[in-house]
Coordinates of C-alpha atoms in Angstrom, one line a residue:
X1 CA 27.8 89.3 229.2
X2 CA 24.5 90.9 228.0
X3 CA 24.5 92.2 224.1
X4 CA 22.5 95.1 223.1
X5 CA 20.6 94.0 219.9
X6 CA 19.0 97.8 219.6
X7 CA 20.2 99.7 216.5
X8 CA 22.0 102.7 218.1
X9 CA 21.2 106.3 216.5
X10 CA 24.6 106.8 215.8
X11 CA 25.0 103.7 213.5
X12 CA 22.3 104.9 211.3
X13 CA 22.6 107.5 208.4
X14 CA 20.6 110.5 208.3
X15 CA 21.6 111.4 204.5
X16 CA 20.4 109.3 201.9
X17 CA 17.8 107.9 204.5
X18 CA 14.7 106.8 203.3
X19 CA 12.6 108.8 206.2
X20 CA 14.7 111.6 205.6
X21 CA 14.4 110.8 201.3
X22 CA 10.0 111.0 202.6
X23 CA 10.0 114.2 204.4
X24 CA 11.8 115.8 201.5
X25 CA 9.3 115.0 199.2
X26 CA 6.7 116.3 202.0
X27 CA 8.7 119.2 201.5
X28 CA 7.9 119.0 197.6
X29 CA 4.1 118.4 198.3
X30 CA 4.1 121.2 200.6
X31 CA 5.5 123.5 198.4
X32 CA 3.3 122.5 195.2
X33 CA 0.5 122.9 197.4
X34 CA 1.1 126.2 198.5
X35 CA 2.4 127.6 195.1
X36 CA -1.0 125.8 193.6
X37 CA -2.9 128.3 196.4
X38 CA -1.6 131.5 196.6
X39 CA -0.5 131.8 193.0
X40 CA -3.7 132.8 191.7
X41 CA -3.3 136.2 194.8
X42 CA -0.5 137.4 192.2
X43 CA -2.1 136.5 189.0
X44 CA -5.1 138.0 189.6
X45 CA -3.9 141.4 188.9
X46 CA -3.1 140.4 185.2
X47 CA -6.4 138.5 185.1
X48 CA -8.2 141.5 186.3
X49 CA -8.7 145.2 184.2
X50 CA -8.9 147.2 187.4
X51 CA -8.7 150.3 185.3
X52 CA -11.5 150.5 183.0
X53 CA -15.6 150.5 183.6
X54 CA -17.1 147.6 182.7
X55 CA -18.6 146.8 179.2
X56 CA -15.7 149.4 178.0
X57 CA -14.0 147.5 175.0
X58 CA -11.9 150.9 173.7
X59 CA -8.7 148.4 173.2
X60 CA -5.9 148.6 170.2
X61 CA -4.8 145.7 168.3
X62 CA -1.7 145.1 170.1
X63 CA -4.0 144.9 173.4
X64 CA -6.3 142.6 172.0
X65 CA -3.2 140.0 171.0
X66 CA -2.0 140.5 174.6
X67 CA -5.5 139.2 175.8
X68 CA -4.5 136.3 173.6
X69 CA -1.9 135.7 176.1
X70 CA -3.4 137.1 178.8
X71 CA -7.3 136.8 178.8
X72 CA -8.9 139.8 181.0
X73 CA -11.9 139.6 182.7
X74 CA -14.1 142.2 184.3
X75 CA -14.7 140.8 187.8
X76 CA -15.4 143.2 190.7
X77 CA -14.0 143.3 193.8
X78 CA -16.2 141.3 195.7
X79 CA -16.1 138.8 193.2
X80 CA -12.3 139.0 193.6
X81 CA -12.4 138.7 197.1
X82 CA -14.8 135.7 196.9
X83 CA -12.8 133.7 194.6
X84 CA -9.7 134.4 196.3
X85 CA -10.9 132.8 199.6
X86 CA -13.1 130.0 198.0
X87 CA -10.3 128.1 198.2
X88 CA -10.1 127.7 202.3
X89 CA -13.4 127.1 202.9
X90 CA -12.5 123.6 200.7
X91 CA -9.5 123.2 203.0
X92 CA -11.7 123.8 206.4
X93 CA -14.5 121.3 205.0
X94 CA -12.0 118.3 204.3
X95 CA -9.8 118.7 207.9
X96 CA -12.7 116.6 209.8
X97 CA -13.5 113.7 206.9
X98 CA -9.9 113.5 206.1
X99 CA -8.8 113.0 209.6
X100 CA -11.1 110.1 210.3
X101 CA -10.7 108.4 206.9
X102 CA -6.6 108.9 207.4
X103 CA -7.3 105.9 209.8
X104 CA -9.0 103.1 207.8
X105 CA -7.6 103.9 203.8
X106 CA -4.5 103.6 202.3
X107 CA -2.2 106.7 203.1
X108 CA -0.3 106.5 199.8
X109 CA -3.4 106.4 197.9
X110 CA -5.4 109.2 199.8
X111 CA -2.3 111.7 199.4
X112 CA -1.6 110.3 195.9
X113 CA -4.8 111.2 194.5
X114 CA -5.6 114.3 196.7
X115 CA -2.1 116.3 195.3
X116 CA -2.9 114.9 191.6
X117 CA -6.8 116.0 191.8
X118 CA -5.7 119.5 193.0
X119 CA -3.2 119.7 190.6
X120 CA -5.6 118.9 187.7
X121 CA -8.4 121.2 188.9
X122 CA -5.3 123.8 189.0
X123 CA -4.8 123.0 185.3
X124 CA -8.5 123.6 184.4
X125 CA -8.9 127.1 186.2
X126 CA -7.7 129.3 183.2
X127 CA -10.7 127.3 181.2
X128 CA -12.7 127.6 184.1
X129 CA -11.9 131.6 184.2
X130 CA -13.3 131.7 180.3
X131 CA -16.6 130.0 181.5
X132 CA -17.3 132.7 183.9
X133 CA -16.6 133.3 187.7
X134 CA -18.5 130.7 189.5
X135 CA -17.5 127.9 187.9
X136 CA -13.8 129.2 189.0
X137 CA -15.3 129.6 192.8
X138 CA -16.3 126.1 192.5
X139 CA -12.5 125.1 191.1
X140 CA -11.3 126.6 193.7
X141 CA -13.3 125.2 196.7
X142 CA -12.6 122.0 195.4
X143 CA -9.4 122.2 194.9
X144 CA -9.0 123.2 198.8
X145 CA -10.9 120.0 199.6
X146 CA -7.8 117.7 198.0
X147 CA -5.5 120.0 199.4
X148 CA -7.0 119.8 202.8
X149 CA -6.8 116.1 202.8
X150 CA -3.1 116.2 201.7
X151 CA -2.1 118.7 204.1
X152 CA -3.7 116.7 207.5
X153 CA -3.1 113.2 206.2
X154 CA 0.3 113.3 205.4
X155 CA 1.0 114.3 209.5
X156 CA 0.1 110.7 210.1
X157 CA 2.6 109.3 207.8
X158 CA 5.0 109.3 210.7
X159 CA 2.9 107.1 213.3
X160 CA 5.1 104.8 211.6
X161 CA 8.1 106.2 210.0
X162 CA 9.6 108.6 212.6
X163 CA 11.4 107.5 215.5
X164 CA 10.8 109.1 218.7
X165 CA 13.4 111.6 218.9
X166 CA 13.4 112.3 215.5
X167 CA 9.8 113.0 214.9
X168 CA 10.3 117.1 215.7
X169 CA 13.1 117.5 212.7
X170 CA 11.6 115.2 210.5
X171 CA 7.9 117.5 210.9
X172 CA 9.8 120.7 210.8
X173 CA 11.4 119.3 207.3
X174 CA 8.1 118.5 205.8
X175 CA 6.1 121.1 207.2
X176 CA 8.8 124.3 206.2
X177 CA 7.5 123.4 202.7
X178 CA 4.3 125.5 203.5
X179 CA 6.7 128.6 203.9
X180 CA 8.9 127.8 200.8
X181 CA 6.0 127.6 198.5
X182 CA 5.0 131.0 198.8
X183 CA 8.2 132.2 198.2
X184 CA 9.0 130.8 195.4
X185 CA 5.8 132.1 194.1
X186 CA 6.3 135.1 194.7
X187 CA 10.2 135.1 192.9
X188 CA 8.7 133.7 189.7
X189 CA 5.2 134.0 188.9
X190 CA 5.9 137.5 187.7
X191 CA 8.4 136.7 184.9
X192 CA 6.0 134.0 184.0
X193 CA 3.0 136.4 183.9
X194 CA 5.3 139.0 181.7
X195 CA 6.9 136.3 179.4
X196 CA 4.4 133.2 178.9
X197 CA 1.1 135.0 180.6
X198 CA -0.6 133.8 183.3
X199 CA -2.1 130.9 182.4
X200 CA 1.0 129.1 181.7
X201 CA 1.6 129.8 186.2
X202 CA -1.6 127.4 186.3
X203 CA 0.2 125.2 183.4
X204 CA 3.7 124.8 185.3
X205 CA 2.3 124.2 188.9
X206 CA -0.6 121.8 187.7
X207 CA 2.2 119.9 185.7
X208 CA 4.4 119.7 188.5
X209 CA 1.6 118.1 191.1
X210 CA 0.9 115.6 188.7
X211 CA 4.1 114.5 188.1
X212 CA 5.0 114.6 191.7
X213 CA 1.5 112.7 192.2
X214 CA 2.7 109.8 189.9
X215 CA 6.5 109.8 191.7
X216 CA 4.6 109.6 194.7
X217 CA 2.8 106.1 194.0
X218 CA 6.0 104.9 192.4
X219 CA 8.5 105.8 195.6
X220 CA 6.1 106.0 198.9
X221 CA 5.6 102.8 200.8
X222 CA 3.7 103.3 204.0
X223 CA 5.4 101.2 206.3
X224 CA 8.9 100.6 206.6
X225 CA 8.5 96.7 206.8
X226 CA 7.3 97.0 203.2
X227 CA 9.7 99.4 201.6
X228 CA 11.7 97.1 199.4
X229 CA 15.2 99.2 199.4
X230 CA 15.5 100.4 203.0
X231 CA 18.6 99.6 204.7
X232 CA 18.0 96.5 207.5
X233 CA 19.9 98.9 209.7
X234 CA 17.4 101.8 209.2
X235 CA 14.5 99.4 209.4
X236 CA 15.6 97.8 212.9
X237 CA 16.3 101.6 213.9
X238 CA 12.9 102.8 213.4
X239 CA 11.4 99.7 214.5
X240 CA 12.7 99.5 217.9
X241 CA 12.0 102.9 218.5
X242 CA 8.4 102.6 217.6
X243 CA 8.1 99.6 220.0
X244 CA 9.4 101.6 222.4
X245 CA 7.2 104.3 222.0
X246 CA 3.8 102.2 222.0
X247 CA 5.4 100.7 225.2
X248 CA 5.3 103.9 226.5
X249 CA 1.7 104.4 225.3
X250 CA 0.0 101.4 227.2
X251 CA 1.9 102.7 230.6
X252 CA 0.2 106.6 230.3
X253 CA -3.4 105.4 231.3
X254 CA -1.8 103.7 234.4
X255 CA 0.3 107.1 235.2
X256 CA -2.4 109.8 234.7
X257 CA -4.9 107.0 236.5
X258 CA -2.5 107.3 239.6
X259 CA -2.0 110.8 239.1
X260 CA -5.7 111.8 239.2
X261 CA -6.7 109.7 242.1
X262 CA -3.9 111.2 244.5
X263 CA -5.1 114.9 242.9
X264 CA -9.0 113.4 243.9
X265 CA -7.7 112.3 247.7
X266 CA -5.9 115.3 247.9
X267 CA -8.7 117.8 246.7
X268 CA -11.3 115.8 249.0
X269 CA -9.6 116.4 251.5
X270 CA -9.1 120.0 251.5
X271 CA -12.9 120.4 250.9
X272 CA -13.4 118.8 253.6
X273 CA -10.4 121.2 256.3
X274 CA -12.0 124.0 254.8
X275 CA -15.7 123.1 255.2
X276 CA -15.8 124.1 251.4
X277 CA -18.6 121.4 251.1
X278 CA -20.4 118.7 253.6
X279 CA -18.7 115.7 253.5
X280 CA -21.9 113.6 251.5
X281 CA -21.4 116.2 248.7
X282 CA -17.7 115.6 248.7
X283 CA -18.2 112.3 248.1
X284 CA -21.2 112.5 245.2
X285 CA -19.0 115.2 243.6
X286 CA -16.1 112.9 243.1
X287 CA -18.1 109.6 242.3
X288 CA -19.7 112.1 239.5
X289 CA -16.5 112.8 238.0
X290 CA -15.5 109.6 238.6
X291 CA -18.1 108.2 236.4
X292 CA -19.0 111.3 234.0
X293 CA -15.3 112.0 232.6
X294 CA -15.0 108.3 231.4
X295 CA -18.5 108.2 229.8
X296 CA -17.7 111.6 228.0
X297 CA -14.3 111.1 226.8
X298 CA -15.3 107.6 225.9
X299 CA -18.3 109.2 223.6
X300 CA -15.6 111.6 222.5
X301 CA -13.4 108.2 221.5
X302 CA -16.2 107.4 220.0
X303 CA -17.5 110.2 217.7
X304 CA -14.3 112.8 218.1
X305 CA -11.0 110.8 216.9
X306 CA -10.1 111.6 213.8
X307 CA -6.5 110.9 214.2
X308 CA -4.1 109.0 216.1
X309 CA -3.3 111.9 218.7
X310 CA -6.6 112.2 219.2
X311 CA -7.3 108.3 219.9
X312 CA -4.5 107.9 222.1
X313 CA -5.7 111.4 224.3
X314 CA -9.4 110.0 224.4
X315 CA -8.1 106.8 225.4
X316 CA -6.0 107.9 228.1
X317 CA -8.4 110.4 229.8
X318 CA -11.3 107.4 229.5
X319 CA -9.1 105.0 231.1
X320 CA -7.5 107.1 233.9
X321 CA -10.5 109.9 234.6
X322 CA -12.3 107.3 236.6
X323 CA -9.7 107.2 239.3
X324 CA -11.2 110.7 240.7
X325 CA -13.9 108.4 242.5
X326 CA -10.9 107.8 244.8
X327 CA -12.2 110.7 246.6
X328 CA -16.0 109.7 246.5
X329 CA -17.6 106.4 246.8
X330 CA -13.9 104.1 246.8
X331 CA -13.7 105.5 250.4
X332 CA -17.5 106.3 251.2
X333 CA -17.2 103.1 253.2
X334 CA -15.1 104.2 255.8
X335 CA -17.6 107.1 256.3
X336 CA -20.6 105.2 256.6
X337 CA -19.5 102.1 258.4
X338 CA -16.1 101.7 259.8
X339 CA -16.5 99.5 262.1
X340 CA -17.3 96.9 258.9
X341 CA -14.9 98.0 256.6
X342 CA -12.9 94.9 255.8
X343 CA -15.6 92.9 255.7
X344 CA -17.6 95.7 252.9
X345 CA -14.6 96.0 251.3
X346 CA -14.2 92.4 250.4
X347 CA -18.1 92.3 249.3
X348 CA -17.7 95.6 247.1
X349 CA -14.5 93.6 245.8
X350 CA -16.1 90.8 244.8
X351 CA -19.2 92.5 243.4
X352 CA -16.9 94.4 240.9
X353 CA -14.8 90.9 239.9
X354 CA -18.1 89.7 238.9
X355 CA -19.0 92.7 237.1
X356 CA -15.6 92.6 235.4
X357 CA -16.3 88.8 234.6
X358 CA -19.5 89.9 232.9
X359 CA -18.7 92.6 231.0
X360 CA -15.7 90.5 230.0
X361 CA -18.3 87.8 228.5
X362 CA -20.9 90.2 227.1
X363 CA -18.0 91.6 225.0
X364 CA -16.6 88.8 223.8
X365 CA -20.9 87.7 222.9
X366 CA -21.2 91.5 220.8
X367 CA -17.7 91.3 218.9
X368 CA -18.5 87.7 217.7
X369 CA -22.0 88.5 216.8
X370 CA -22.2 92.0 215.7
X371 CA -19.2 92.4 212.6
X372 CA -20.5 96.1 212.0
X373 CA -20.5 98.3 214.6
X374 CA -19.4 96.0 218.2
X375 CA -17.1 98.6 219.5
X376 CA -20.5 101.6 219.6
X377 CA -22.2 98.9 221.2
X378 CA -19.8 98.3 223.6
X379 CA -19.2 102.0 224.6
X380 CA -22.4 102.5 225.0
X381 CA -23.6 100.0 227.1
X382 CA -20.8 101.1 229.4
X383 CA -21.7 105.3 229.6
X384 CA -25.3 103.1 230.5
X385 CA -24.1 101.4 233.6
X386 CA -22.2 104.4 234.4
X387 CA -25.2 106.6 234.6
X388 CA -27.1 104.3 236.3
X389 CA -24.5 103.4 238.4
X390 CA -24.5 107.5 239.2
X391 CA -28.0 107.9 239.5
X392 CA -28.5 105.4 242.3
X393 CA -25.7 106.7 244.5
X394 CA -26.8 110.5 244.0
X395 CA -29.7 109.2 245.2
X396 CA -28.8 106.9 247.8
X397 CA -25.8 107.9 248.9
X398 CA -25.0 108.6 252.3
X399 CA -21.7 110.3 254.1
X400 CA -22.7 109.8 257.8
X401 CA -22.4 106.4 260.4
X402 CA -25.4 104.4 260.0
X403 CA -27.3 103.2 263.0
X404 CA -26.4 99.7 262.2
X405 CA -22.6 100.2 262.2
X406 CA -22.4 102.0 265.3
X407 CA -20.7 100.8 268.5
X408 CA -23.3 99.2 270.6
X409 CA -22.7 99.4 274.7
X410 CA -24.3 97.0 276.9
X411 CA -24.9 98.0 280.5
X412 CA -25.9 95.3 282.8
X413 CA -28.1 95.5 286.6

């Protein structure tokens, strides 16, 4: 009798879950992050005296204690308009940087210190404001840096925490705190504006992101191995799923590499009913993308993946892309000599073993000798044979029986 050792979802608890208990306080970051953002869209009409020319000071005491409160500035429009947006062209900045660095630093750390530096540089914008406009443009830009780095680092967080089928609630949960920050700025930064004046919206949210920053480090371990009061069943839950999933990872080069060489057959050969192209360009077509899709995505692996998803699609397409010479030079023997094709078969075979065998060697030679950059090396020298590779078939490539493989007939007197 067989025993299934895998943790069924059933058996484990979604309340009170610790991956549940982190996409909560997602939820929290989210919503800090946002209030931090768009607050200043609503403050700015007490920060602003829209109604008189500028260098006009004809104010009464009781307006010059409610600038106590209050401070008003004479900013125009434009300058309105600039500061307003400042803050997004921090956020578009970080999105690249923070994406590739969200793969070799600490998680925890790199969210930790992102929300608690955009929640202090939220605290210092009311002194910033009283120093002039551009020092609150720069605030603001950097401020959208951290919160750039929080908002596209904190998506990778589930790479190991979310099971499977599980990973499109527990997203959803975290994410939803982009829309419930903006609300509940809009529902209270009014009263705080009219009762405390609108520095104190500045005060409240900067407080609360550093003191969200500091439960952050206390509570957020970044794998579930680690975390020292998960539940065992929760831990074997997500565990087994994940194994499952990276299972599932390794087989998708095999399935799109099978996929794209019956596409490459298929496609060939319709080219070829329809007279579309000869039958040498066929060939030299395929063999191209054959040879060009690996070398690109693999540059793209190389220079473009600045997350997981994006590692894992580069790696797939570089890995399965070169099944499309199925339809070029994998069969250009059967055009050229047919009557030989076992025996050039077996030679092409045993020329790419070797090559396999040496590549193998020269890889193992640049990873043991080069601790800095072996993988660029590596990739490289590959995109290198490829073109070469290329160059000499587009070259010499044939699609037509060659005098030597053709059927000799011997007449005799």
């Amino acid at each position: 009798m067989q025993v299934d050792n895998q943790v069924s979802p059933r058996k484990v608890p979604y309340f009170c879950s610790v991956r549940y208990g982190i996409a909560v306080f997602l939820l929290l970051c989210n919503v800090i992050i946002m209030s931090q953002r768009v607050c200043m869209s609503l403050t700015m009409i007490a920060m602003v005296n829209s109604t008189e020319p500028h260098g006009l000071s004809n104010t009464s005491t009781k307006e010059l204690q409610d600038n106590i409160k209050n401070p008003v500035y004479n900013w125009s429009t434009e300058i309105q308009g600039i500061m307003l947006s400042s803050i997004f062209y921090g956020v578009l900045i970080s999105q690249i940087p923070a994406g590739y660095l969200s793969g070799i630093y600490s998680l925890k750390k790199m969210i930790g210190f992102a929300l608690l530096f955009s929640s202090l540089f939220t605290l210092l914008l009311p002194l910033a404001a009283e120093f002039g406009e551009i020092l609150v443009i720069i605030c603001r830009v950097i401020k959208g840096m951290f919160q750039g780095i929080t908002l596209t680092t904190q998506q990778v967080i589930w790479i190991k925490w979310a099971p499977p089928l599980e990973l499109g609630r527990l997203t959803a949960l975290s994410l939803s705190g982009l829309l419930l920050g903006p609300c509940i700025v809009l529902l209270i930064t009014g009263f705080i504006c009219d009762s405390l004046g609108w520095p104190m919206v500045f005060y409240i949210f900067g407080a609360c992101g550093c003191a969200l920053s500091v439960l952050w480090f206390i509570l957020f371990y970044e794998d579930p191995k680690d975390h020292p009061y998960i539940s065992i069943r929760e831990k074997e839950y997500i565990t087994s799923a994940l194994t499952q999933q990276n299972g599932l990872l390794s087989s998708l080069p095999h399935l799109f590499a099978w996929i794209f060489g019956v596409l490459a057959g298929y496609m060939a050969d319709i080219f070829q009913t329809r007279n579309t192209f000869s039958l040498v360009t066929i060939r030299k077509l395929f063999t191209s993308l054959g040879l060009l899709l690996p070398s690109l995505f693999s540059l793209c692996l190389l220079y473009l993946s600045y997350n997981f998803y994006a590692t894992i699609i580069f790696l797939i397409l570089a890995n399965s892309t070169g099944s499309f010479a199925m339809g070029g030079l994998m069969i250009n023997v059967l055009d050229i000599a047919p009557r030989y094709y076992g025996f050039l078969r077996g030679v092409t075979n045993v020329i790419g073993l070797t090559g396999g065998l040496i590549a193998s060697t020269v890889t193992g030679i640049i990873l043991s000798e080069d601790a800095e950059s072996p993988w660029l090396k590596i990739f490289l020298l590959m995109i290198a044979n490829n073109m070469i590779s290329l160059i000499f078939y587009l070259i010499f490539g044939k699609a037509e029986v060659q005098d030597w493989a053709k059927e000799r007939q011997n007449t005799y007197l």
